């Protein structure tokens, strides 16, 4: 079976291709075509001999995903891509254009085992992990399709990155590497539902990328009702891990909080969240709360909070000197907003 080149680190590729390429400078040329020039076919590697190109294409593939659907938002030009994998499974990624820099919101799994009740990915069950190559290829395919440079990556699409730790870590290293994607660490954000050992391991890697923790509640029983499978980590343990990450990396930490009507959006919830954050992080402008108005998900029992309760919630945090932003939904008309990446 042919290997996906993007699945391999540079040293793994050097081992896998040792019978095809015998000189270091030729390996360097291959990596330039793959990561810098983003060539989609070995035929494009014009400075390599025909013999090497043929042998590479007999043993490796450069692309395994196919774009099967592309929906463009009339509101904000966000694009929702549906990809099909070589084994005929589909999943989504989102292109988020902006004046200053374009970002992509990519998937780490097909479906998600956490099964959050407010999230359409969670409701669609779990199929499988994406490989390192499939994670990275989303960015290359979107860049090629939009002809736009991508300078920001959000691990906020389908799936829980912490459940696919090794592939996600390898992809992160490739994104950061000067010899590969070379995206700035402050432009990469990984969002997690709070898988404590993974947060700590990632902190020890000290990659400097930004972490977002999906908290959504300050009460363990209430949280468990909407996030059934997070391996039983308590809010205290999750905040401990987030604190560890923050201290170790000194990079911005975001606490994500979906506001769901009459569930977690009362002034008392806001006061409790403020107290928790003040107690654990003191007041630090690098620790911010992202308030996410609940995005509509079919067959979900939940409703979005009213604009008034959202404002009130935010003001309570502000009065406690906690930086809080209300996240504007992007691509809501094409179901590309947070939590809407389901089938
Ligand atoms: N599994 C990771 C990353 C993917 S979800 C996580 O849960 O953090 C990305 C973000 O979308 C998370 O903060 C998640 O809570 C949020 N989200 C899920 N469903 C949503 C919905 N219906 N409305 C608004 N945000 C939602
Ligand atoms: Fe999975 Fe995140 Fe959706 Fe929960 S919110 S089901 S963890 S993708």
Tab-separated table of C-alpha atoms and ligand atoms in Angstrom:
chain	number	residue	atom	x	y	z
A	1	UNK	CA	0.000	0.000	0.000
A	2	UNK	CA	1.209	3.488	-0.806
A	3	UNK	CA	1.985	5.708	2.172
A	4	UNK	CA	0.677	9.254	2.547
A	5	UNK	CA	3.808	11.366	2.587
A	6	UNK	CA	2.249	13.901	4.966
A	7	UNK	CA	1.689	11.117	7.496
A	8	UNK	CA	5.450	10.865	7.926
A	9	UNK	CA	7.826	13.172	9.731
A	10	UNK	CA	10.894	14.137	7.705
A	11	UNK	CA	13.033	11.510	9.413
A	12	UNK	CA	10.363	8.826	8.920
A	13	UNK	CA	10.187	9.741	5.231
A	14	UNK	CA	13.963	9.556	4.908
A	15	UNK	CA	13.847	6.000	6.224
A	16	UNK	CA	10.865	5.034	4.061
A	17	UNK	CA	12.448	6.460	0.884
A	18	UNK	CA	16.054	5.387	1.484
A	19	UNK	CA	15.997	3.073	-1.533
A	20	UNK	CA	14.727	5.831	-3.817
A	21	UNK	CA	16.724	8.869	-2.721
A	22	UNK	CA	20.393	8.605	-1.808
A	23	UNK	CA	21.428	12.216	-1.348
A	24	UNK	CA	20.483	14.604	1.437
A	25	UNK	CA	20.033	17.579	-0.883
A	26	UNK	CA	17.403	15.651	-2.865
A	27	UNK	CA	15.455	15.008	0.330
A	28	UNK	CA	15.634	18.768	0.988
A	29	UNK	CA	14.221	19.408	-2.494
A	30	UNK	CA	11.358	16.984	-1.846
A	31	UNK	CA	10.473	18.714	1.439
A	32	UNK	CA	10.549	22.101	-0.308
A	33	UNK	CA	8.031	20.876	-2.887
A	34	UNK	CA	5.795	19.339	-0.249
A	35	UNK	CA	5.737	22.016	2.429
A	36	UNK	CA	6.898	25.260	0.853
A	37	UNK	CA	5.620	25.030	-2.703
A	38	UNK	CA	2.733	22.783	-1.619
A	39	UNK	CA	2.821	20.695	-4.778
A	40	UNK	CA	-0.076	18.239	-5.049
A	41	UNK	CA	1.605	15.821	-7.465
A	42	UNK	CA	5.080	14.277	-7.812
A	43	UNK	CA	5.009	15.335	-11.483
A	44	UNK	CA	5.421	18.906	-10.287
A	45	UNK	CA	8.803	18.153	-8.686
A	46	UNK	CA	10.510	19.409	-11.825
A	47	UNK	CA	14.063	19.592	-10.488
A	48	UNK	CA	14.056	15.876	-9.629
A	49	UNK	CA	14.891	13.158	-12.138
A	50	UNK	CA	11.993	11.406	-13.863
A	51	UNK	CA	13.137	8.125	-12.352
A	52	UNK	CA	12.851	9.464	-8.778
A	53	UNK	CA	9.469	11.044	-9.507
A	54	UNK	CA	8.110	7.754	-10.833
A	55	UNK	CA	9.454	5.788	-7.891
A	56	UNK	CA	8.018	8.304	-5.425
A	57	UNK	CA	4.595	8.051	-7.038
A	58	UNK	CA	4.783	4.245	-6.963
A	59	UNK	CA	5.373	4.275	-3.209
A	60	UNK	CA	3.766	7.436	-1.830
A	61	UNK	CA	0.757	9.685	-2.284
A	62	UNK	CA	0.622	13.413	-1.675
A	63	UNK	CA	-3.149	13.832	-1.355
A	64	UNK	CA	-5.750	11.420	-0.009
A	65	UNK	CA	-8.690	13.775	0.602
A	66	UNK	CA	-11.206	14.956	-1.962
A	67	UNK	CA	-13.335	18.059	-1.601
A	68	UNK	CA	-16.865	16.793	-2.237
A	69	UNK	CA	-18.814	19.888	-1.244
A	70	UNK	CA	-18.122	23.547	-0.759
A	71	UNK	CA	-20.661	25.926	0.787
A	72	UNK	CA	-19.991	29.663	0.881
A	73	UNK	CA	-21.681	31.923	3.415
A	74	UNK	CA	-23.571	34.914	2.009
A	75	UNK	CA	-23.056	36.699	5.296
A	76	UNK	CA	-19.304	36.609	5.809
A	77	UNK	CA	-17.753	34.507	2.978
A	78	UNK	CA	-16.874	31.694	5.370
A	79	UNK	CA	-16.519	28.427	3.443
A	80	UNK	CA	-17.583	25.041	4.807
A	81	UNK	CA	-15.703	22.210	3.094
A	82	UNK	CA	-16.827	18.602	3.113
A	83	UNK	CA	-13.891	16.250	2.601
A	84	UNK	CA	-14.035	12.598	1.677
A	85	UNK	CA	-11.229	10.317	2.879
A	86	UNK	CA	-9.675	7.447	0.926
A	87	UNK	CA	-11.876	5.045	2.939
A	88	UNK	CA	-14.965	7.051	1.896
A	89	UNK	CA	-15.768	8.759	5.178
A	90	UNK	CA	-16.729	12.400	5.202
A	91	UNK	CA	-15.835	15.212	7.586
A	92	UNK	CA	-15.670	19.007	7.600
A	93	UNK	CA	-13.310	21.952	7.826
A	94	UNK	CA	-14.016	25.671	7.656
A	95	UNK	CA	-12.171	28.535	5.948
A	96	UNK	CA	-12.452	31.793	7.880
A	97	UNK	CA	-11.375	34.724	5.724
A	98	UNK	CA	-10.458	38.034	7.274
A	99	UNK	CA	-8.900	41.301	6.157
A	100	UNK	CA	-5.657	40.803	8.076
A	101	UNK	CA	-5.158	37.056	8.070
A	102	UNK	CA	-7.061	33.968	6.987
A	103	UNK	CA	-7.612	31.050	9.320
A	104	UNK	CA	-8.890	27.526	9.042
A	105	UNK	CA	-10.850	25.581	11.581
A	106	UNK	CA	-9.802	21.971	11.108
A	107	UNK	CA	-10.970	18.581	12.324
A	108	UNK	CA	-8.921	16.085	14.324
A	109	UNK	CA	-11.407	13.201	14.278
A	110	UNK	CA	-14.368	12.002	12.232
A	111	UNK	CA	-17.168	12.443	14.751
A	112	UNK	CA	-16.325	12.662	18.445
A	113	UNK	CA	-16.510	10.212	21.352
A	114	UNK	CA	-17.288	12.923	23.947
A	115	UNK	CA	-20.902	13.073	22.784
A	116	UNK	CA	-21.678	16.602	24.006
A	117	UNK	CA	-25.414	17.123	23.764
A	118	UNK	CA	-25.132	20.676	22.456
A	119	UNK	CA	-22.782	19.773	19.582
A	120	UNK	CA	-23.803	18.251	16.293
A	121	UNK	CA	-20.431	16.468	15.974
A	122	UNK	CA	-21.037	14.871	19.363
A	123	UNK	CA	-24.489	13.818	18.268
A	124	UNK	CA	-23.141	12.129	15.143
A	125	UNK	CA	-21.103	9.553	17.088
A	126	UNK	CA	-17.483	8.595	16.544
A	127	UNK	CA	-16.009	7.027	13.400
A	128	UNK	CA	-12.227	7.285	13.623
A	129	UNK	CA	-9.184	9.448	14.268
A	130	UNK	CA	-7.707	11.475	11.425
A	131	UNK	CA	-4.077	10.754	10.608
A	132	UNK	CA	-1.332	13.379	10.800
A	133	UNK	CA	-1.496	13.655	7.005
A	134	UNK	CA	-5.284	14.051	6.930
A	135	UNK	CA	-5.063	16.791	9.552
A	136	UNK	CA	-2.393	18.703	7.607
A	137	UNK	CA	-3.922	18.089	4.198
A	138	UNK	CA	-7.057	20.045	5.146
A	139	UNK	CA	-4.916	23.188	5.270
A	140	UNK	CA	-3.110	22.495	1.982
A	141	UNK	CA	-6.344	21.705	0.149
A	142	UNK	CA	-8.102	24.825	1.433
A	143	UNK	CA	-5.095	26.982	0.601
A	144	UNK	CA	-5.000	25.546	-2.886
A	145	UNK	CA	-8.749	25.932	-3.411
A	146	UNK	CA	-9.022	29.513	-2.101
A	147	UNK	CA	-5.624	30.628	-3.440
A	148	UNK	CA	-5.257	32.466	-0.140
A	149	UNK	CA	-2.444	32.246	2.349
A	150	UNK	CA	-3.478	30.701	5.643
A	151	UNK	CA	-1.801	32.072	8.721
A	152	UNK	CA	-4.023	30.816	11.530
A	153	UNK	CA	-5.118	27.309	12.508
A	154	UNK	CA	-7.844	26.414	14.974
A	155	UNK	CA	-8.280	22.857	16.187
A	156	UNK	CA	-11.973	23.513	16.710
A	157	UNK	CA	-13.588	21.471	13.974
A	158	UNK	CA	-14.877	17.935	14.386
A	159	UNK	CA	-13.461	15.889	17.198
A	160	UNK	CA	-11.581	16.145	20.447
A	161	UNK	CA	-7.869	16.712	19.683
A	162	UNK	CA	-6.849	15.234	23.045
A	163	UNK	CA	-8.370	11.874	22.101
A	164	UNK	CA	-6.101	11.783	19.026
A	165	UNK	CA	-3.087	13.099	20.884
A	166	UNK	CA	-0.169	11.569	18.954
A	167	UNK	CA	-1.376	12.502	15.478
A	168	UNK	CA	-2.383	15.978	16.625
A	169	UNK	CA	1.000	16.519	18.313
A	170	UNK	CA	2.851	15.442	15.186
A	171	UNK	CA	0.672	17.766	13.073
A	172	UNK	CA	1.290	20.641	15.518
A	173	UNK	CA	5.048	20.151	15.255
A	174	UNK	CA	4.766	20.259	11.467
A	175	UNK	CA	2.679	23.455	11.596
A	176	UNK	CA	5.290	25.124	13.775
A	177	UNK	CA	8.377	23.834	11.984
A	178	UNK	CA	10.426	26.359	10.006
A	179	UNK	CA	11.040	23.623	7.448
A	180	UNK	CA	7.368	22.749	7.127
A	181	UNK	CA	4.273	24.963	7.547
A	182	UNK	CA	5.994	27.643	9.632
A	183	UNK	CA	2.867	29.106	11.237
A	184	UNK	CA	3.380	31.325	14.289
A	185	UNK	CA	2.660	29.670	17.623
A	186	UNK	CA	0.305	32.466	18.632
A	187	UNK	CA	-1.744	31.746	15.530
A	188	UNK	CA	-2.480	28.159	16.478
A	189	UNK	CA	-5.209	27.369	19.002
A	190	UNK	CA	-6.149	23.961	20.262
A	191	UNK	CA	-9.539	23.625	21.876
A	192	UNK	CA	-10.221	20.775	24.276
A	193	UNK	CA	-13.164	19.573	26.295
A	194	UNK	CA	-10.762	19.148	29.224
A	195	UNK	CA	-8.828	15.896	29.007
A	196	UNK	CA	-6.437	16.479	31.899
A	197	UNK	CA	-3.440	14.201	31.082
A	198	UNK	CA	-3.354	15.483	27.481
A	199	UNK	CA	-3.361	19.125	28.608
A	200	UNK	CA	-0.446	18.405	30.959
A	201	UNK	CA	1.487	16.484	28.311
A	202	UNK	CA	0.979	19.287	25.836
A	203	UNK	CA	2.146	21.796	28.446
A	204	UNK	CA	5.353	19.775	28.888
A	205	UNK	CA	5.939	19.905	25.120
A	206	UNK	CA	6.003	23.683	25.567
A	207	UNK	CA	5.118	24.424	21.958
A	208	UNK	CA	3.724	27.805	22.962
A	209	UNK	CA	0.466	27.362	21.074
A	210	UNK	CA	-2.714	28.786	22.552
A	211	UNK	CA	-5.022	26.589	24.551
A	212	UNK	CA	-8.790	26.942	24.744
A	213	UNK	CA	-10.642	24.957	27.388
A	214	UNK	CA	-14.331	24.270	26.812
A	215	UNK	CA	-15.674	24.666	30.327
A	216	UNK	CA	-19.321	25.646	29.761
A	217	UNK	CA	-20.279	25.169	33.382
A	218	UNK	CA	-18.989	25.759	36.904
A	219	UNK	CA	-20.878	22.843	38.405
A	220	UNK	CA	-19.708	19.254	37.892
A	221	UNK	CA	-23.184	17.703	37.934
A	222	UNK	CA	-24.535	20.247	35.466
A	223	UNK	CA	-21.491	19.824	33.206
A	224	UNK	CA	-21.842	16.050	33.182
A	225	UNK	CA	-25.432	16.388	31.976
A	226	UNK	CA	-24.250	17.973	28.708
A	227	UNK	CA	-20.767	16.431	28.356
A	228	UNK	CA	-21.344	12.745	29.099
A	229	UNK	CA	-17.943	11.246	28.140
A	230	UNK	CA	-15.032	13.389	29.260
A	231	UNK	CA	-13.479	10.530	31.239
A	232	UNK	CA	-14.805	11.925	34.488
A	233	UNK	CA	-12.450	14.854	34.975
A	234	UNK	CA	-13.830	17.367	37.442
A	235	UNK	CA	-13.893	21.098	36.809
A	236	UNK	CA	-11.264	21.508	39.531
A	237	UNK	CA	-8.921	19.036	37.833
A	238	UNK	CA	-9.496	20.696	34.456
A	239	UNK	CA	-8.713	24.137	35.853
A	240	UNK	CA	-5.619	22.678	37.549
A	241	UNK	CA	-4.401	21.367	34.203
A	242	UNK	CA	-5.206	24.671	32.469
A	243	UNK	CA	-3.292	26.513	35.175
A	244	UNK	CA	-0.345	24.155	34.682
A	245	UNK	CA	-0.443	24.809	30.922
A	246	UNK	CA	-0.641	28.554	31.470
A	247	UNK	CA	2.265	28.663	33.925
A	248	UNK	CA	4.433	26.432	31.817
A	249	UNK	CA	3.881	28.162	28.465
A	250	UNK	CA	2.839	31.686	29.432
A	251	UNK	CA	0.628	31.717	26.321
A	252	UNK	CA	-2.883	33.058	26.253
A	253	UNK	CA	-5.518	30.823	27.776
A	254	UNK	CA	-9.141	30.971	26.732
A	255	UNK	CA	-11.995	29.581	28.766
A	256	UNK	CA	-14.863	28.792	26.419
A	257	UNK	CA	-18.374	29.030	27.738
A	258	UNK	CA	-21.409	28.344	25.552
A	259	UNK	CA	-24.390	30.302	26.786
A	260	UNK	CA	-27.470	28.099	26.785
A	261	UNK	CA	-30.831	29.580	27.748
A	262	UNK	CA	-31.966	28.806	31.298
A	263	UNK	CA	-29.197	26.248	31.693
A	264	UNK	CA	-25.907	28.002	32.464
A	265	UNK	CA	-26.619	31.676	31.733
A	266	UNK	CA	-27.887	33.112	35.026
A	267	UNK	CA	-26.166	36.008	36.850
A	268	UNK	CA	-25.345	33.530	39.623
A	269	UNK	CA	-23.513	31.297	37.073
A	270	UNK	CA	-21.543	34.359	35.933
A	271	UNK	CA	-20.583	35.237	39.521
A	272	UNK	CA	-19.487	31.649	40.174
A	273	UNK	CA	-17.351	31.626	37.010
A	274	UNK	CA	-15.779	34.953	37.978
A	275	UNK	CA	-15.000	33.675	41.492
A	276	UNK	CA	-13.477	30.465	40.146
A	277	UNK	CA	-11.207	32.279	37.688
A	278	UNK	CA	-10.163	34.941	40.182
A	279	UNK	CA	-9.318	32.321	42.769
A	280	UNK	CA	-7.282	30.199	40.362
A	281	UNK	CA	-5.650	32.691	38.004
A	282	UNK	CA	-5.929	35.950	39.967
A	283	UNK	CA	-6.686	38.665	37.470
A	284	UNK	CA	-4.604	38.146	34.411
A	285	UNK	CA	-5.358	39.710	31.032
A	286	UNK	CA	-3.862	36.648	29.367
A	287	UNK	CA	-6.684	34.495	30.735
A	288	UNK	CA	-9.827	35.345	28.825
A	289	UNK	CA	-13.357	34.067	28.639
A	290	UNK	CA	-14.953	33.481	25.262
A	291	UNK	CA	-18.698	33.588	25.586
A	292	UNK	CA	-20.168	31.570	22.743
A	293	UNK	CA	-23.826	32.152	22.015
A	294	UNK	CA	-25.308	28.667	21.495
A	295	UNK	CA	-25.531	27.897	17.786
A	296	UNK	CA	-28.587	26.095	16.542
A	297	UNK	CA	-28.189	22.320	16.281
A	298	UNK	CA	-30.990	20.150	14.853
A	299	UNK	CA	-32.918	18.024	17.357
A	300	UNK	CA	-31.120	19.666	20.262
A	301	UNK	CA	-33.193	20.407	23.380
A	302	UNK	CA	-31.289	23.678	23.900
A	303	UNK	CA	-31.975	27.270	22.956
A	304	UNK	CA	-29.582	30.217	22.732
A	305	UNK	CA	-29.520	32.719	25.579
A	306	UNK	CA	-31.140	36.063	24.892
A	307	UNK	CA	-28.888	38.988	23.918
A	308	UNK	CA	-29.808	40.594	27.219
A	309	UNK	CA	-28.627	37.646	29.325
A	310	UNK	CA	-25.444	37.403	27.249
A	311	UNK	CA	-24.683	41.079	27.884
A	312	UNK	CA	-25.486	40.721	31.590
A	313	UNK	CA	-23.222	37.666	31.866
A	314	UNK	CA	-20.391	39.506	30.160
A	315	UNK	CA	-20.830	42.592	32.352
A	316	UNK	CA	-20.618	40.539	35.539
A	317	UNK	CA	-17.292	39.121	34.340
A	318	UNK	CA	-16.113	42.601	33.361
A	319	UNK	CA	-17.074	44.045	36.749
A	320	UNK	CA	-14.826	41.354	38.211
A	321	UNK	CA	-12.057	42.569	35.869
A	322	UNK	CA	-12.130	39.414	33.776
A	323	UNK	CA	-11.667	39.907	30.044
A	324	UNK	CA	-14.653	38.437	28.273
A	325	UNK	CA	-15.449	38.464	24.577
A	326	UNK	CA	-18.635	37.406	22.883
A	327	UNK	CA	-17.705	35.181	19.959
A	328	UNK	CA	-19.498	36.168	16.785
A	329	UNK	CA	-20.735	33.112	14.916
A	330	UNK	CA	-19.239	32.774	11.446
A	331	UNK	CA	-20.959	30.990	8.592
A	332	UNK	CA	-24.196	30.383	10.525
A	333	UNK	CA	-26.203	30.297	7.259
A	334	UNK	CA	-24.180	27.304	6.019
A	335	UNK	CA	-23.960	25.474	9.375
A	336	UNK	CA	-20.259	26.242	9.657
A	337	UNK	CA	-20.336	27.833	13.104
A	338	UNK	CA	-19.010	26.185	16.286
A	339	UNK	CA	-20.866	23.013	17.068
A	340	UNK	CA	-22.600	22.824	13.707
A	341	UNK	CA	-20.147	20.468	12.012
A	342	UNK	CA	-22.343	17.398	11.884
A	343	UNK	CA	-24.164	15.557	9.151
B	1	LIG	N1	-13.651	19.054	21.022
B	1	LIG	C1	-13.069	20.319	21.233
B	1	LIG	C2	-12.880	21.120	19.964
B	1	LIG	C3	-13.980	21.097	18.955
B	1	LIG	S1	-15.481	21.871	19.435
B	1	LIG	C4	-13.857	21.102	22.275
B	1	LIG	O1	-14.955	20.683	22.635
B	1	LIG	O2	-13.325	22.098	22.751
B	1	LIG	C5	-15.044	23.583	19.273
B	1	LIG	C6	-15.883	24.530	20.121
B	1	LIG	O3	-17.250	24.556	19.670
B	1	LIG	C7	-15.942	24.111	21.589
B	1	LIG	O4	-15.689	25.182	22.463
B	1	LIG	C8	-17.375	23.655	21.707
B	1	LIG	O5	-17.811	23.680	22.998
B	1	LIG	C9	-18.103	24.602	20.791
B	1	LIG	N2	-19.456	24.191	20.461
B	1	LIG	C10	-19.931	22.939	20.313
B	1	LIG	N3	-21.269	22.954	20.031
B	1	LIG	C11	-21.636	24.255	20.008
B	1	LIG	C12	-22.873	24.930	19.745
B	1	LIG	N4	-23.976	24.266	19.435
B	1	LIG	N5	-22.885	26.265	19.801
B	1	LIG	C13	-21.753	26.967	20.085
B	1	LIG	N6	-20.568	26.386	20.309
B	1	LIG	C14	-20.490	25.047	20.279
B	2	LIG	FE1	-16.584	16.601	20.779
B	2	LIG	FE2	-15.965	19.170	21.234
B	2	LIG	FE3	-18.312	18.515	20.049
B	2	LIG	FE4	-17.941	17.940	22.620
B	2	LIG	S1	-17.991	19.995	21.697
B	2	LIG	S2	-18.779	16.554	21.072
B	2	LIG	S3	-15.786	17.446	22.680
B	2	LIG	S4	-16.283	18.203	19.214
